[in-house]
XYZ file of C-alpha atoms in Angstrom:
505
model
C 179.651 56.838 69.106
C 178.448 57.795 65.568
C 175.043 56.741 66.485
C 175.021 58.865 69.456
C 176.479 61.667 67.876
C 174.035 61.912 65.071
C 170.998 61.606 68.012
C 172.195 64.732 69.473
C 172.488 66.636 66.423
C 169.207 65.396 65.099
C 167.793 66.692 68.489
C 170.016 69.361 68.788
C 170.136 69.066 72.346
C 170.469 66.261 75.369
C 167.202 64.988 76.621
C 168.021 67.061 80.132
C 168.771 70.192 77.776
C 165.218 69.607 76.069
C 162.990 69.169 78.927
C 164.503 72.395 80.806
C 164.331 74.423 77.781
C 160.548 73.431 77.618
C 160.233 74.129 81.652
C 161.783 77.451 80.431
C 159.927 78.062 77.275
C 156.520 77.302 78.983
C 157.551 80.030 81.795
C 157.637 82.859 79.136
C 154.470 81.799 78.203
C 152.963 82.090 81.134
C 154.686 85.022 82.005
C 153.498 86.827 78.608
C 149.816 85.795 79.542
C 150.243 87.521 83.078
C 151.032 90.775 81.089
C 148.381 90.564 78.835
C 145.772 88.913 81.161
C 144.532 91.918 84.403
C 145.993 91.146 87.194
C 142.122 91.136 88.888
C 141.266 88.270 86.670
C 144.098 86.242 87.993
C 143.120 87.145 91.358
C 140.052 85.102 90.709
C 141.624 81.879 90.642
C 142.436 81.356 94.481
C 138.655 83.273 95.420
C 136.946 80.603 93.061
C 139.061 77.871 95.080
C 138.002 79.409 98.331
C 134.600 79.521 97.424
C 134.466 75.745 95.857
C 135.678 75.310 99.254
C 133.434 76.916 101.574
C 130.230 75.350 99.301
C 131.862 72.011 99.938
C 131.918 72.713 103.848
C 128.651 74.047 103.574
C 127.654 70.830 101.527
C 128.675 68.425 104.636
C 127.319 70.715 107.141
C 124.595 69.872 109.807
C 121.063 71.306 109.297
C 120.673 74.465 111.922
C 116.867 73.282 111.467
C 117.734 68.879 112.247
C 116.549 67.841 109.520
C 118.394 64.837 107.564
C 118.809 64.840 104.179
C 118.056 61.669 102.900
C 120.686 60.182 100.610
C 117.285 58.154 98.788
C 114.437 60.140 98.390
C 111.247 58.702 99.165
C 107.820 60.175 98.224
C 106.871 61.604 102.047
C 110.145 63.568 101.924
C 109.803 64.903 98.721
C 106.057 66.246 99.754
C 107.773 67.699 102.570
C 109.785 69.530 100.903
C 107.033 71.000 98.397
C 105.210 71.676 101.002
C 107.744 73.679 102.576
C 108.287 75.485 99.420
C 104.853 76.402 99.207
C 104.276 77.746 102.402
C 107.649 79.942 101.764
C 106.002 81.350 98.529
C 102.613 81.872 100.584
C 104.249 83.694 103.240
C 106.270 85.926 100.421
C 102.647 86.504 98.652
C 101.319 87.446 102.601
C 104.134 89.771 103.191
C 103.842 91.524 99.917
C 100.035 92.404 101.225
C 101.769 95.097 103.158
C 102.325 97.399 100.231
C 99.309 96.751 99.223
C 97.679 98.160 102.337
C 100.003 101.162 102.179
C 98.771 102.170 98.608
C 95.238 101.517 99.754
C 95.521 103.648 102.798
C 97.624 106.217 101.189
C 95.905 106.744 98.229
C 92.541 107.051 100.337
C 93.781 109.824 102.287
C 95.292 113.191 102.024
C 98.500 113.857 100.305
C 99.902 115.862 103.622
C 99.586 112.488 105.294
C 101.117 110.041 102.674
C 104.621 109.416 104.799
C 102.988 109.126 108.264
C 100.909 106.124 106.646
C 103.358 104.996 104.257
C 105.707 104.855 107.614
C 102.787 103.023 109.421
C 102.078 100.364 107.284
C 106.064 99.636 106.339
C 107.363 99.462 110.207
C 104.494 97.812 111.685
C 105.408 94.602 109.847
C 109.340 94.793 111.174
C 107.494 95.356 114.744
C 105.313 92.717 114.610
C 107.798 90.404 113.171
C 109.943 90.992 116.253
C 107.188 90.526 119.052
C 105.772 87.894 117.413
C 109.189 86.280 117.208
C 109.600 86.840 121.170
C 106.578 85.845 122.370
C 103.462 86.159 120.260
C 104.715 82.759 118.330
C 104.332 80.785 121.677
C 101.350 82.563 122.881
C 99.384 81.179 120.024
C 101.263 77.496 119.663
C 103.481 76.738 122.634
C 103.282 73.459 123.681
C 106.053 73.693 126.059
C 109.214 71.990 126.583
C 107.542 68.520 127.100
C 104.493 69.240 124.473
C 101.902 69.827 128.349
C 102.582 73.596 128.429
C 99.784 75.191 126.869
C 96.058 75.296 128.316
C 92.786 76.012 126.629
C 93.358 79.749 126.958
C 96.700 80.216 125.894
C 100.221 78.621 124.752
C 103.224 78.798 126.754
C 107.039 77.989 125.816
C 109.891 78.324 123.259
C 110.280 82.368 123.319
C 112.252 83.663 120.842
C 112.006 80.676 118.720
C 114.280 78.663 121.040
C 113.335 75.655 120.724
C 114.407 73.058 117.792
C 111.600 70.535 118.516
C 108.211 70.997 116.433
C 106.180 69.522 118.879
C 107.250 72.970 121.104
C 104.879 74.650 118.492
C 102.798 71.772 118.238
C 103.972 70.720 114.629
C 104.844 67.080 113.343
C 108.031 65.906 112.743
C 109.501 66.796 108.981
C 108.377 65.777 106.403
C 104.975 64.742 108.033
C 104.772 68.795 109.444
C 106.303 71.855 108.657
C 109.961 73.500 109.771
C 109.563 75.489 112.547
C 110.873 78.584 110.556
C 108.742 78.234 107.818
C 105.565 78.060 109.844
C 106.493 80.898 111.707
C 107.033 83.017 108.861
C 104.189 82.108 107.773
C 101.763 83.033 110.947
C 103.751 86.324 111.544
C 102.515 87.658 108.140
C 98.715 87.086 109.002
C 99.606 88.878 112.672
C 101.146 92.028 110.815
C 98.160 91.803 108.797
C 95.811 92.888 111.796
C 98.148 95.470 112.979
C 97.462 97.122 109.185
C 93.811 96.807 109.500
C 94.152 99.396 112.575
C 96.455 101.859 111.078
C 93.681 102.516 107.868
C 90.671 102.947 110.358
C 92.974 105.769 113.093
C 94.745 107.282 109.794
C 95.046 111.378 109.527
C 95.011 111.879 113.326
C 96.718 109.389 115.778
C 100.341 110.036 117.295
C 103.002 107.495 115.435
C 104.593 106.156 119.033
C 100.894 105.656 120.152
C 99.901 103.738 117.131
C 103.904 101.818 117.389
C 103.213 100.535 120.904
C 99.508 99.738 120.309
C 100.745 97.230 117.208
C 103.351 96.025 119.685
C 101.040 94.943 122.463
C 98.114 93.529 119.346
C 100.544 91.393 117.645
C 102.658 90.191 120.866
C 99.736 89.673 123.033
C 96.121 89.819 122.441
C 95.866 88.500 118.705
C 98.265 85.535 119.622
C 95.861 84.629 122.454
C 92.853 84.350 120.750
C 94.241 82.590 117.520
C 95.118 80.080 120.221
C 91.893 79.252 120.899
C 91.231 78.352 117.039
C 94.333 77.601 115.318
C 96.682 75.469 118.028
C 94.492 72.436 117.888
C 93.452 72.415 121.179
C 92.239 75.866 121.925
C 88.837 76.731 123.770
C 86.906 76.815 120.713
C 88.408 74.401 118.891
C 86.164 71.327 120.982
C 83.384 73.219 123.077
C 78.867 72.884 123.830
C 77.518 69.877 124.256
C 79.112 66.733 124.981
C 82.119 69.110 122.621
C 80.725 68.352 119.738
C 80.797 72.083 118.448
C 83.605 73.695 116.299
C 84.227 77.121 115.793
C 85.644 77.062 112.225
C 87.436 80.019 110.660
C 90.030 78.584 108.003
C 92.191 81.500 107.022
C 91.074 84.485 109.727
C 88.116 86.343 108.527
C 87.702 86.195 112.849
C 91.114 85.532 113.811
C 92.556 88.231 111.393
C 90.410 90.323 109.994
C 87.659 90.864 112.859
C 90.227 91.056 115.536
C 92.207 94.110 114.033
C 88.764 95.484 113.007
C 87.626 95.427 116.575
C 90.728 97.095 117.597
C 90.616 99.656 114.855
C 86.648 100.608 115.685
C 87.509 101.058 119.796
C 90.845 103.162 118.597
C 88.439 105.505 116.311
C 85.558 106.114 118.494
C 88.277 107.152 121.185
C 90.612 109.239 118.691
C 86.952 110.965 117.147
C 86.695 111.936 113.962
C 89.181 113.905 111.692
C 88.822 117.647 111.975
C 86.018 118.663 109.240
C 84.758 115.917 109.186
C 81.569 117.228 110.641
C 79.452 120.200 109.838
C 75.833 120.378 112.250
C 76.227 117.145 112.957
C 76.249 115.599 109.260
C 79.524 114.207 107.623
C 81.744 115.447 105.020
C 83.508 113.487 102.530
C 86.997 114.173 102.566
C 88.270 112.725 99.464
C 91.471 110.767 99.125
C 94.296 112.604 97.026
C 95.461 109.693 94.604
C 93.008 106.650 93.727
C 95.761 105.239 91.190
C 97.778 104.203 94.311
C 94.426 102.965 96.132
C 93.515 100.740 92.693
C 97.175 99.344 92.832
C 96.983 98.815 96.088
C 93.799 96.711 96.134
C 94.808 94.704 93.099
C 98.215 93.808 95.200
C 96.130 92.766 98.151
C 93.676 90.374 95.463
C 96.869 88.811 94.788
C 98.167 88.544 98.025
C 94.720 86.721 98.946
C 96.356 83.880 96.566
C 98.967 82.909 99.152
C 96.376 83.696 102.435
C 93.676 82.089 102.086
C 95.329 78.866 99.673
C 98.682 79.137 102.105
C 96.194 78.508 104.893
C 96.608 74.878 103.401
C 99.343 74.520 105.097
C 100.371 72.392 102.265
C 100.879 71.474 98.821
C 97.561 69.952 98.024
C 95.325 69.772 95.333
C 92.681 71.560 97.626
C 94.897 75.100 96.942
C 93.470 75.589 93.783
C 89.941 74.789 94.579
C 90.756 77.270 97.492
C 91.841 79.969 94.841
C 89.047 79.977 92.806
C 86.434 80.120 95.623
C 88.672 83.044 96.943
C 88.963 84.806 93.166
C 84.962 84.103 92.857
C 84.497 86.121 96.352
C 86.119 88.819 95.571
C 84.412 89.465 92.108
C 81.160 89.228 93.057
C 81.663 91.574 95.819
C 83.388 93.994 93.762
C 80.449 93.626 90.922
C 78.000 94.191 94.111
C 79.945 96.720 95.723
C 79.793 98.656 92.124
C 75.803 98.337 91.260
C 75.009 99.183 94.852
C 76.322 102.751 95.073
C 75.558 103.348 91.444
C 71.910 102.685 92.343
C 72.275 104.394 95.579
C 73.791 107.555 94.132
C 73.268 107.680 90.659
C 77.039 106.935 89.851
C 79.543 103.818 89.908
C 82.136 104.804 93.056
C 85.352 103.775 92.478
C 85.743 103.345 96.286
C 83.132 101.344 96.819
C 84.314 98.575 93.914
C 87.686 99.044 95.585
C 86.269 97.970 98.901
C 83.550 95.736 97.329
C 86.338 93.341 95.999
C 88.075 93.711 99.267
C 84.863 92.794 101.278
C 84.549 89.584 99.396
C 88.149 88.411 100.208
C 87.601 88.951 103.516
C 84.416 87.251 103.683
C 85.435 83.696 102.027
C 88.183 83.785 104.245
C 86.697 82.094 106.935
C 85.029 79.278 104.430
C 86.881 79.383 101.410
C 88.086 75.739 102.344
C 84.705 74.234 102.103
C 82.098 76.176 100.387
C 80.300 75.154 97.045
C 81.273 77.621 94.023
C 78.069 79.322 94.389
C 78.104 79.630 97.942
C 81.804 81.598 97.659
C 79.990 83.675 94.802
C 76.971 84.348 97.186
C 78.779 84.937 100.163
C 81.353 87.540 98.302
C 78.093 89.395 96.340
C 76.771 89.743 100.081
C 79.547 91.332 101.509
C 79.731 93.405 98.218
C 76.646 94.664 99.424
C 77.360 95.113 103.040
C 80.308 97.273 102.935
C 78.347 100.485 101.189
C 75.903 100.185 103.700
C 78.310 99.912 106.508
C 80.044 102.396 105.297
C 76.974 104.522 105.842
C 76.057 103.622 108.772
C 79.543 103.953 110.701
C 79.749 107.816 109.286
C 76.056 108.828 109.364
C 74.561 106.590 112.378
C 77.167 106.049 114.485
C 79.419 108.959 113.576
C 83.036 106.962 113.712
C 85.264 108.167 111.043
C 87.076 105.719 109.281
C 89.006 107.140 106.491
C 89.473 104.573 104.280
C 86.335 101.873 105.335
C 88.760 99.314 107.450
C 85.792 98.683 109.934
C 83.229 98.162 107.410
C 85.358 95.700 105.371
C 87.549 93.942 108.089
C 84.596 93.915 111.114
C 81.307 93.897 109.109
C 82.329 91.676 106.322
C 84.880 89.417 108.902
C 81.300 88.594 110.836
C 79.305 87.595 108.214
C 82.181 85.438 106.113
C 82.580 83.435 109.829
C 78.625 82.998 110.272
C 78.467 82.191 106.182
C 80.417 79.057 107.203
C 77.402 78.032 108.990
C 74.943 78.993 105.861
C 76.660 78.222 103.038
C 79.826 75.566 104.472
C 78.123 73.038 106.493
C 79.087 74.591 110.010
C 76.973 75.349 112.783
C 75.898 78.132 112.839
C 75.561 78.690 117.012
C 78.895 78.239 117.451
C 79.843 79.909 114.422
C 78.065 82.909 116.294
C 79.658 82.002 119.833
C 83.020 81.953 118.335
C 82.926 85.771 116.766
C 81.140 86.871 120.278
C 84.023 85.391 122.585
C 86.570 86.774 120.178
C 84.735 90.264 119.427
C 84.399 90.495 123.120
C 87.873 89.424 124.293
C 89.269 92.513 121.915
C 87.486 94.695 122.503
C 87.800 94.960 126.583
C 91.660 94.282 125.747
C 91.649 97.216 123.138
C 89.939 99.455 125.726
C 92.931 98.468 128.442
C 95.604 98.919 125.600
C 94.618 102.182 124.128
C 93.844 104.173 127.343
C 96.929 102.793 128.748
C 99.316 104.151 125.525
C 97.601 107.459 126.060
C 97.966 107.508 129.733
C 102.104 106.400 128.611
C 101.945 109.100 125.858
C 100.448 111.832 126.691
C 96.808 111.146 124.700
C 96.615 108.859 121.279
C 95.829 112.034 119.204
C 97.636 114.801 117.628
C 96.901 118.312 118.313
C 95.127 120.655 116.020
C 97.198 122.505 114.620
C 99.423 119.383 113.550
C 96.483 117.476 112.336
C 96.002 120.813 110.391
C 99.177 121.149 108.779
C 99.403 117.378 108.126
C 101.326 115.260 110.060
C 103.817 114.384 107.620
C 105.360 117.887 108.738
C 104.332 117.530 112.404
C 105.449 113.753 112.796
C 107.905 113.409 110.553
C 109.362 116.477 109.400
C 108.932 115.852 105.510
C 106.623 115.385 102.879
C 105.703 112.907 100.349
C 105.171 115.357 97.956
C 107.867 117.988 98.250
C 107.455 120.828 95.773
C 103.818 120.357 94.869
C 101.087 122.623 94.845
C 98.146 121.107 97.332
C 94.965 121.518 95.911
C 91.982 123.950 97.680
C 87.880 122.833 98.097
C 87.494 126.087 95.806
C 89.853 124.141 92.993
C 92.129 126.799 93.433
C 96.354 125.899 93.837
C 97.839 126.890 97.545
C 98.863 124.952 100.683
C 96.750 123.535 103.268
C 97.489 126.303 105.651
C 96.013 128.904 103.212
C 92.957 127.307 101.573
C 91.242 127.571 105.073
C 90.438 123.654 105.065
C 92.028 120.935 107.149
């Protein structure tokens, strides 16, 4: 009993007295901390357990795309995956080209029309992306449901993305192909991209629904087709001539892309006519652009952009993307050092314009061969197109008398044509059917871009604003705002006033 006694005095308590105390004292504790701690940070407890949660379900969940993770990662999946990634940054770099054609276009044009083609260039790629999406992406690679549904002409099967089999699109298996999501991401960026070349060439005077419904039907429809008959692998002019043994070969779309929306833009213009002014006795006017900072920036984003076309046009993670990047960089600075000299010697000083559309002339023309053609022959065939564009430019406002505000046609069309037949110069093609290839193409758009513009006019009411609209700018007349809210417009005479009352257009 002493023993005991002492034991509870040392401890001052029972062992069942101690451990509730403790149970108690640790209670107080906590219950101090809630008071001192917000009660939002305790609130974070049961969110981070929800969340740990839902990654864990997420975790162990089936791929939407079928793919199976491998538990050991051998080499082919791993190059699948990088080339996934790649394409995903490509199409990103693609995509981004959009605001570089909107600060292009915009900068070359008047500041009354900045929103109309700032609004062009912004909701033609949400437009194409959705009829692309419905039908434009099986147009140009359906296979159909058992892999037999395309034909020579044109694809067939898997609208609206509905299909979880590659070979629908005609792609491998992963990790030996592409996901179907990235390579459609992927293509829909170059099909916007032909829509943009339009809006540049028809800027200052076309109605916005026209333009809208014309992009629909050239990205859904007649662009898919005839990228069919080059890109799907076994298109028309992918095996054709003698015996077959000729290949039309255009690597990243200076036909596909950049000729096709050129085509389209030169039948819009000569229908729209030329801007009001433009014209005096039958010779042209320049009509200056109101803000060549936003052109400069806007060409510089499109030379980047070029980085994830033509080297995205891969199709995957290679070794061969650099080469491709430096033939494409090499392109572009020759023509822009061409572009320069030539209208310096032509008219006595450098035109910022014309470097601007020199460099872009050069992308467009190693697009078709930037895959195969020596460093010199990228260098050559960029200095060329350099060239070209100043004198297009020329002859589609003094010849032919098509206005083309900011030079689409003579950088897109003129320099698309002679990149595609360089490929048979400078890249070991031939050169007929490098020549039958942009003649079937040219030809197919053209007809279709006659159809498809009368018939949005006939829909519309006419493709073209009225005067007085196109006089007052048709950020007021289409939009009913202004990019530049507040500002003074600046008269021919120098003088400060609006549009209306400087007497000019």
């Amino acid at each position: 009993m002493t023993s005991k006694i002492t034991l509870r005095s040392r401890h001052g308590a029972s062992p069942g007295r101690v451990r509730g105390s403790n149970r108690n004292s640790a209670l107080v504790k906590l219950l101090t901390l809630g008071r001192r701690v917000p009660i939002y940070w305790l609130a974070c407890i049961p969110l981070t357990a929800l969340i740990l949660g839902v990654w864990d379900l997420a975790a162990t969940a089936a791929d939407p795309q079928g793919i199976e993770v491998l538990e050991e990662v051998d080499a082919a999946y791993v190059q699948g995956v990088l080339n996934t990634v790649w394409i995903l940054v490509a199409s990103v770099l693609v995509i981004f080209m959009n605001a570089g054609f909107g600060m292009l276009e915009t900068g070359m044009c008047r500041q009354k029309n900045a929103v109309n083609i700032l609004s062009k260039n912004l909701i033609v790629f949400a437009l194409a992306t959705i009829a692309y999406w419905a039908i434009g992406f099986s147009l140009m690679y359906g296979e159909g449901a058992t892999g037999e549904g395309s034909t020579a002409f044109i694809g067939f099967g898997g609208w609206f993305l509905s299909s979880g089999d590659p070979a629908t699109y005609g792609l491998d298996p992963f990790p030996g192909g592409l996901p179907i999501s990235v390579s459609f991401l992927f293509q829909v960026a170059f099909a916007a991209t032909a829509a943009t070349i339009v809006s540049g060439a028809v800027a200052e005077r076309i109605k916005y629904d026209a333009f809208l419904i014309f992009s629909l039907l050239l990205t859904g429809i007649f662009y898919p087709i005839s990228g069919h008959w080059v890109w799907s692998g076994n298109g028309m002019l992918t095996s054709f001539g003698p015996e077959g043994a000729w290949s039309f070969g255009d690597f990243a779309g200076s036909t596909v892309v950049h000729s096709v929306g050129g085509w389209a833009a030169l039948v819009g213009a000569s229908i729209l006519g030329p801007r009001m002014g433009k014209y005096e006795d039958g010779q042209p006017r320049a009509i200056p652009g109101h803000n060549l900072s936003l052109a400069t920036l806007g060409c510089l984003i499109l030379w980047i952009g070029w980085f994830g076309f033509n080297p995205g046009s891969e199709l995957a993670a290679t070794s061969n993307i650099a080469y491709i990047a430096v033939t494409t960089n090499l392109a572009a600075a020759a023509g822009g050092v061409t572009g320069t000299f030539t209208s310096w010697f032509r008219d006595g000083k450098p035109d910022l314009s014309m470097t601007i559309n020199g460099i872009l002339a050069g992308l467009v023309a190693i697009t078709a061969g930037c895959n195969v053609m020596p460093y010199w022959g990228a260098a050559l065939t960029g200095a060329i197109g350099g060239i070209l564009v100043v004198f297009a430019v020329s002859f589609f406002d003094r010849v032919v008398k098509i206005d083309d505000p900011v030079g689409a046609i003579s950088v897109h069309l003129v320099n698309g044509i002679w990149g595609t037949l360089a490929v048979g110069i400078f890249g070991g093609g031939n050169f007929i059917a490098q020549l039958i290839g942009v003649l079937t193409i040219g030809g197919f758009t053209v007809v279709l871009s006659f159809i498809c513009w009368y018939a949005v006019g006939a829909v519309v009411g006419g493709i073209r604003v009225g005067e007085e609209e196109e006089f007052n700018g048709l950020d007021i007349g289409e939009h009913g705002m202004e990019a530049y809210h507040g500002f003074l417009k600046e008269t021919a005479m120098g003088g400060m006033s609006s549009s209306k009352s400087s007497g000019m257009p």
